[in-house]
Amino acid sequence: MKDDVIWDIVGNKQIQGKNHVAELLIQMEKDRATELHIKNNITHGSTGSINGTIVLDNKKSYTFCNIYNFTSAGRTSKIKEITSFVIEVK
């Protein structure tokens, strides 16, 4: 990740900076995933996306779509922006 990465969790919050993203990921660890179902994983050039469903140990399920923008299409490129759409499903 770039040091100034931006993570936009649509309708919830926007986080800027690699350290802040890392802090949020650590906080999210308390909600352990028991299932992960990937529906699509698409890449093209400097953009990639993935969508699917995740089930947590508290039995809550979420459908998600993450879109990643990288600094380039090269193998050593870094993530510069993430956009996440997350919806709880019943």
Tab-separated table of N, CA and C in Angstrom:
chain	number	residue	atom	x	y	z
A	1	MET	N	0.824	-1.175	0.000
A	1	MET	CA	0.000	0.000	0.000
A	1	MET	C	0.875	1.248	0.000
A	2	LYS	N	0.367	2.272	-0.668
A	2	LYS	CA	1.045	3.558	-0.589
A	2	LYS	C	0.839	4.129	0.810
A	3	ASP	N	1.762	4.944	1.258
A	3	ASP	CA	1.637	5.558	2.580
A	3	ASP	C	0.376	6.407	2.691
A	4	ASP	N	-0.053	7.028	1.581
A	4	ASP	CA	-1.231	7.900	1.612
A	4	ASP	C	-2.468	7.226	0.995
A	5	VAL	N	-2.542	5.897	1.075
A	5	VAL	CA	-3.676	5.135	0.544
A	5	VAL	C	-4.985	5.701	1.097
A	6	ILE	N	-6.038	5.633	0.288
A	6	ILE	CA	-7.379	6.048	0.712
A	6	ILE	C	-8.288	4.832	0.625
A	7	TRP	N	-9.020	4.562	1.703
A	7	TRP	CA	-9.998	3.479	1.724
A	7	TRP	C	-11.361	4.095	1.993
A	8	ASP	N	-12.221	4.057	0.991
A	8	ASP	CA	-13.571	4.597	1.099
A	8	ASP	C	-14.536	3.444	1.305
A	9	ILE	N	-15.069	3.332	2.509
A	9	ILE	CA	-16.100	2.340	2.810
A	9	ILE	C	-17.412	3.098	2.637
A	10	VAL	N	-18.019	2.929	1.478
A	10	VAL	CA	-19.142	3.747	1.037
A	10	VAL	C	-20.285	3.719	2.055
A	11	GLY	N	-20.742	4.915	2.426
A	11	GLY	CA	-21.835	5.050	3.380
A	11	GLY	C	-21.423	4.889	4.823
A	12	ASN	N	-20.129	4.672	5.080
A	12	ASN	CA	-19.671	4.434	6.437
A	12	ASN	C	-18.552	5.392	6.821
A	13	LYS	N	-17.399	5.267	6.192
A	13	LYS	CA	-16.257	6.118	6.540
A	13	LYS	C	-15.221	6.086	5.441
A	14	GLN	N	-14.340	7.077	5.489
A	14	GLN	CA	-13.196	7.119	4.588
A	14	GLN	C	-11.937	7.218	5.438
A	15	ILE	N	-10.998	6.346	5.164
A	15	ILE	CA	-9.750	6.285	5.937
A	15	ILE	C	-8.617	6.670	4.999
A	16	GLN	N	-7.693	7.470	5.498
A	16	GLN	CA	-6.535	7.833	4.686
A	16	GLN	C	-5.267	7.528	5.457
A	17	GLY	N	-4.335	6.897	4.779
A	17	GLY	CA	-3.037	6.572	5.356
A	17	GLY	C	-2.901	5.096	5.683
A	18	LYS	N	-1.730	4.564	5.349
A	18	LYS	CA	-1.470	3.137	5.558
A	18	LYS	C	-1.618	2.739	7.024
A	19	ASN	N	-1.158	3.579	7.941
A	19	ASN	CA	-1.259	3.244	9.367
A	19	ASN	C	-2.701	3.191	9.839
A	20	HIS	N	-3.548	4.116	9.346
A	20	HIS	CA	-4.960	4.112	9.743
A	20	HIS	C	-5.694	2.897	9.166
A	21	VAL	N	-5.335	2.524	7.938
A	21	VAL	CA	-5.924	1.320	7.340
A	21	VAL	C	-5.525	0.093	8.160
A	22	ALA	N	-4.263	0.009	8.534
A	22	ALA	CA	-3.786	-1.122	9.343
A	22	ALA	C	-4.512	-1.178	10.682
A	23	GLU	N	-4.730	-0.020	11.317
A	23	GLU	CA	-5.454	0.021	12.598
A	23	GLU	C	-6.865	-0.518	12.447
A	24	LEU	N	-7.555	-0.121	11.366
A	24	LEU	CA	-8.918	-0.605	11.148
A	24	LEU	C	-8.936	-2.111	10.906
A	25	LEU	N	-7.985	-2.611	10.151
A	25	LEU	CA	-7.923	-4.057	9.903
A	25	LEU	C	-7.693	-4.834	11.195
A	26	ILE	N	-6.883	-4.291	12.084
A	26	ILE	CA	-6.661	-4.938	13.383
A	26	ILE	C	-7.952	-4.959	14.189
A	27	GLN	N	-8.706	-3.849	14.169
A	27	GLN	CA	-9.998	-3.800	14.873
A	27	GLN	C	-10.983	-4.813	14.294
A	28	MET	N	-10.930	-5.007	12.985
A	28	MET	CA	-11.857	-5.923	12.321
A	28	MET	C	-11.547	-7.388	12.622
A	29	GLU	N	-10.350	-7.681	13.117
A	29	GLU	CA	-9.961	-9.068	13.419
A	29	GLU	C	-10.845	-9.710	14.470
A	30	LYS	N	-11.469	-8.909	15.338
A	30	LYS	CA	-12.299	-9.487	16.401
A	30	LYS	C	-13.532	-10.197	15.848
A	31	ASP	N	-13.961	-9.813	14.644
A	31	ASP	CA	-15.087	-10.467	13.978
A	31	ASP	C	-14.534	-11.515	13.013
A	32	ARG	N	-14.322	-12.695	13.496
A	32	ARG	CA	-13.698	-13.768	12.713
A	32	ARG	C	-14.634	-14.281	11.629
A	33	ALA	N	-14.084	-14.504	10.452
A	33	ALA	CA	-14.850	-15.075	9.345
A	33	ALA	C	-14.867	-16.591	9.463
A	34	THR	N	-16.036	-17.175	9.253
A	34	THR	CA	-16.158	-18.630	9.230
A	34	THR	C	-16.348	-19.141	7.807
A	35	GLU	N	-16.832	-18.261	6.908
A	35	GLU	CA	-17.017	-18.628	5.509
A	35	GLU	C	-16.684	-17.423	4.639
A	36	LEU	N	-16.126	-17.698	3.467
A	36	LEU	CA	-15.863	-16.673	2.468
A	36	LEU	C	-16.189	-17.273	1.103
A	37	HIS	N	-17.119	-16.647	0.407
A	37	HIS	CA	-17.532	-17.115	-0.906
A	37	HIS	C	-17.209	-16.024	-1.922
A	38	ILE	N	-16.235	-16.284	-2.789
A	38	ILE	CA	-15.839	-15.328	-3.818
A	38	ILE	C	-16.649	-15.608	-5.077
A	39	LYS	N	-17.294	-14.585	-5.592
A	39	LYS	CA	-18.092	-14.739	-6.805
A	39	LYS	C	-17.292	-14.326	-8.044
A	40	ASN	N	-16.629	-13.188	-7.983
A	40	ASN	CA	-15.834	-12.695	-9.106
A	40	ASN	C	-14.550	-12.062	-8.600
A	41	ASN	N	-13.497	-12.224	-9.366
A	41	ASN	CA	-12.215	-11.566	-9.123
A	41	ASN	C	-11.750	-11.085	-10.496
A	42	ILE	N	-11.758	-9.766	-10.701
A	42	ILE	CA	-11.503	-9.204	-12.025
A	42	ILE	C	-10.323	-8.238	-11.948
A	43	THR	N	-9.405	-8.357	-12.895
A	43	THR	CA	-8.295	-7.409	-12.968
A	43	THR	C	-8.135	-6.949	-14.410
A	44	HIS	N	-7.717	-5.702	-14.537
A	44	HIS	CA	-7.406	-5.155	-15.849
A	44	HIS	C	-6.526	-3.927	-15.659
A	45	GLY	N	-5.330	-4.002	-16.176
A	45	GLY	CA	-4.423	-2.863	-16.035
A	45	GLY	C	-4.116	-2.576	-14.581
A	46	SER	N	-4.375	-1.354	-14.164
A	46	SER	CA	-4.058	-0.946	-12.785
A	46	SER	C	-5.273	-0.988	-11.864
A	47	THR	N	-6.316	-1.721	-12.274
A	47	THR	CA	-7.539	-1.805	-11.478
A	47	THR	C	-7.909	-3.269	-11.256
A	48	GLY	N	-8.437	-3.562	-10.071
A	48	GLY	CA	-8.922	-4.902	-9.776
A	48	GLY	C	-10.158	-4.814	-8.901
A	49	SER	N	-10.967	-5.848	-8.924
A	49	SER	CA	-12.136	-5.883	-8.048
A	49	SER	C	-12.425	-7.320	-7.652
A	50	ILE	N	-13.109	-7.435	-6.525
A	50	ILE	CA	-13.513	-8.748	-6.023
A	50	ILE	C	-14.856	-8.575	-5.328
A	51	ASN	N	-15.739	-9.548	-5.500
A	51	ASN	CA	-17.005	-9.494	-4.780
A	51	ASN	C	-17.389	-10.885	-4.310
A	52	GLY	N	-18.239	-10.903	-3.295
A	52	GLY	CA	-18.670	-12.174	-2.733
A	52	GLY	C	-19.440	-11.966	-1.457
A	53	THR	N	-19.449	-13.000	-0.632
A	53	THR	CA	-20.165	-12.977	0.638
A	53	THR	C	-19.249	-13.512	1.729
A	54	ILE	N	-19.336	-12.897	2.891
A	54	ILE	CA	-18.567	-13.340	4.052
A	54	ILE	C	-19.536	-13.601	5.194
A	55	VAL	N	-19.318	-14.682	5.919
A	55	VAL	CA	-20.113	-15.031	7.094
A	55	VAL	C	-19.178	-14.980	8.297
A	56	LEU	N	-19.594	-14.261	9.332
A	56	LEU	CA	-18.777	-14.119	10.536
A	56	LEU	C	-19.195	-15.130	11.591
A	57	ASP	N	-18.356	-15.290	12.606
A	57	ASP	CA	-18.669	-16.275	13.651
A	57	ASP	C	-19.889	-15.882	14.470
A	58	ASN	N	-20.315	-14.616	14.388
A	58	ASN	CA	-21.543	-14.198	15.070
A	58	ASN	C	-22.775	-14.461	14.203
A	59	LYS	N	-22.583	-15.178	13.081
A	59	LYS	CA	-23.627	-15.603	12.131
A	59	LYS	C	-24.139	-14.471	11.236
A	60	LYS	N	-23.565	-13.271	11.314
A	60	LYS	CA	-23.951	-12.196	10.406
A	60	LYS	C	-23.276	-12.436	9.053
A	61	SER	N	-24.022	-12.140	7.982
A	61	SER	CA	-23.510	-12.293	6.625
A	61	SER	C	-23.483	-10.941	5.931
A	62	TYR	N	-22.458	-10.739	5.111
A	62	TYR	CA	-22.307	-9.497	4.369
A	62	TYR	C	-21.939	-9.822	2.936
A	63	THR	N	-22.583	-9.133	2.016
A	63	THR	CA	-22.182	-9.165	0.619
A	63	THR	C	-21.275	-7.964	0.414
A	64	PHE	N	-20.189	-8.152	-0.338
A	64	PHE	CA	-19.223	-7.066	-0.492
A	64	PHE	C	-18.720	-6.983	-1.922
A	65	CYS	N	-18.236	-5.805	-2.262
A	65	CYS	CA	-17.510	-5.580	-3.504
A	65	CYS	C	-16.401	-4.589	-3.184
A	66	ASN	N	-15.174	-4.975	-3.448
A	66	ASN	CA	-14.014	-4.100	-3.250
A	66	ASN	C	-13.405	-3.794	-4.611
A	67	ILE	N	-13.095	-2.530	-4.822
A	67	ILE	CA	-12.439	-2.087	-6.045
A	67	ILE	C	-11.090	-1.507	-5.641
A	68	TYR	N	-10.037	-1.985	-6.278
A	68	TYR	CA	-8.668	-1.572	-5.957
A	68	TYR	C	-8.065	-0.822	-7.134
A	69	ASN	N	-7.474	0.335	-6.849
A	69	ASN	CA	-6.711	1.079	-7.848
A	69	ASN	C	-5.255	1.055	-7.418
A	70	PHE	N	-4.389	0.597	-8.325
A	70	PHE	CA	-2.971	0.452	-8.037
A	70	PHE	C	-2.190	1.587	-8.696
A	71	THR	N	-0.953	1.752	-8.282
A	71	THR	CA	-0.100	2.799	-8.844
A	71	THR	C	0.267	2.527	-10.295
A	72	SER	N	0.237	1.264	-10.705
A	72	SER	CA	0.524	0.887	-12.091
A	72	SER	C	0.015	-0.535	-12.306
A	73	ALA	N	0.224	-1.039	-13.502
A	73	ALA	CA	-0.185	-2.416	-13.801
A	73	ALA	C	0.932	-3.422	-13.504
A	74	GLY	N	2.076	-2.943	-13.040
A	74	GLY	CA	3.216	-3.813	-12.779
A	74	GLY	C	3.075	-4.654	-11.528
A	75	ARG	N	3.885	-5.688	-11.446
A	75	ARG	CA	3.833	-6.627	-10.318
A	75	ARG	C	4.219	-5.997	-8.987
A	76	THR	N	5.019	-4.954	-9.014
A	76	THR	CA	5.477	-4.326	-7.771
A	76	THR	C	4.673	-3.080	-7.418
A	77	SER	N	3.560	-2.861	-8.109
A	77	SER	CA	2.748	-1.673	-7.831
A	77	SER	C	2.112	-1.776	-6.452
A	78	LYS	N	1.706	-0.626	-5.938
A	78	LYS	CA	1.092	-0.561	-4.612
A	78	LYS	C	-0.352	-0.104	-4.739
A	79	ILE	N	-1.156	-0.461	-3.740
A	79	ILE	CA	-2.547	-0.022	-3.708
A	79	ILE	C	-2.564	1.462	-3.355
A	80	LYS	N	-3.260	2.268	-4.188
A	80	LYS	CA	-3.371	3.688	-3.879
A	80	LYS	C	-4.782	4.065	-3.430
A	81	GLU	N	-5.790	3.241	-3.785
A	81	GLU	CA	-7.161	3.548	-3.390
A	81	GLU	C	-7.998	2.270	-3.364
A	82	ILE	N	-8.847	2.180	-2.349
A	82	ILE	CA	-9.790	1.058	-2.219
A	82	ILE	C	-11.191	1.653	-2.033
A	83	THR	N	-12.139	1.126	-2.759
A	83	THR	CA	-13.545	1.492	-2.549
A	83	THR	C	-14.282	0.211	-2.188
A	84	SER	N	-14.970	0.214	-1.045
A	84	SER	CA	-15.679	-0.977	-0.558
A	84	SER	C	-17.158	-0.694	-0.420
A	85	PHE	N	-17.950	-1.604	-0.954
A	85	PHE	CA	-19.399	-1.589	-0.777
A	85	PHE	C	-19.738	-2.826	0.056
A	86	VAL	N	-20.392	-2.625	1.197
A	86	VAL	CA	-20.689	-3.731	2.100
A	86	VAL	C	-22.153	-3.627	2.528
A	87	ILE	N	-22.890	-4.728	2.361
A	87	ILE	CA	-24.303	-4.766	2.724
A	87	ILE	C	-24.564	-5.992	3.581
A	88	GLU	N	-25.170	-5.780	4.741
A	88	GLU	CA	-25.536	-6.929	5.578
A	88	GLU	C	-26.729	-7.621	4.932
A	89	VAL	N	-26.667	-8.950	4.861
A	89	VAL	CA	-27.762	-9.742	4.300
A	89	VAL	C	-28.343	-10.614	5.404
A	90	LYS	N	-29.602	-10.889	5.303
A	90	LYS	CA	-30.293	-11.669	6.340
A	90	LYS	C	-30.487	-13.095	5.890
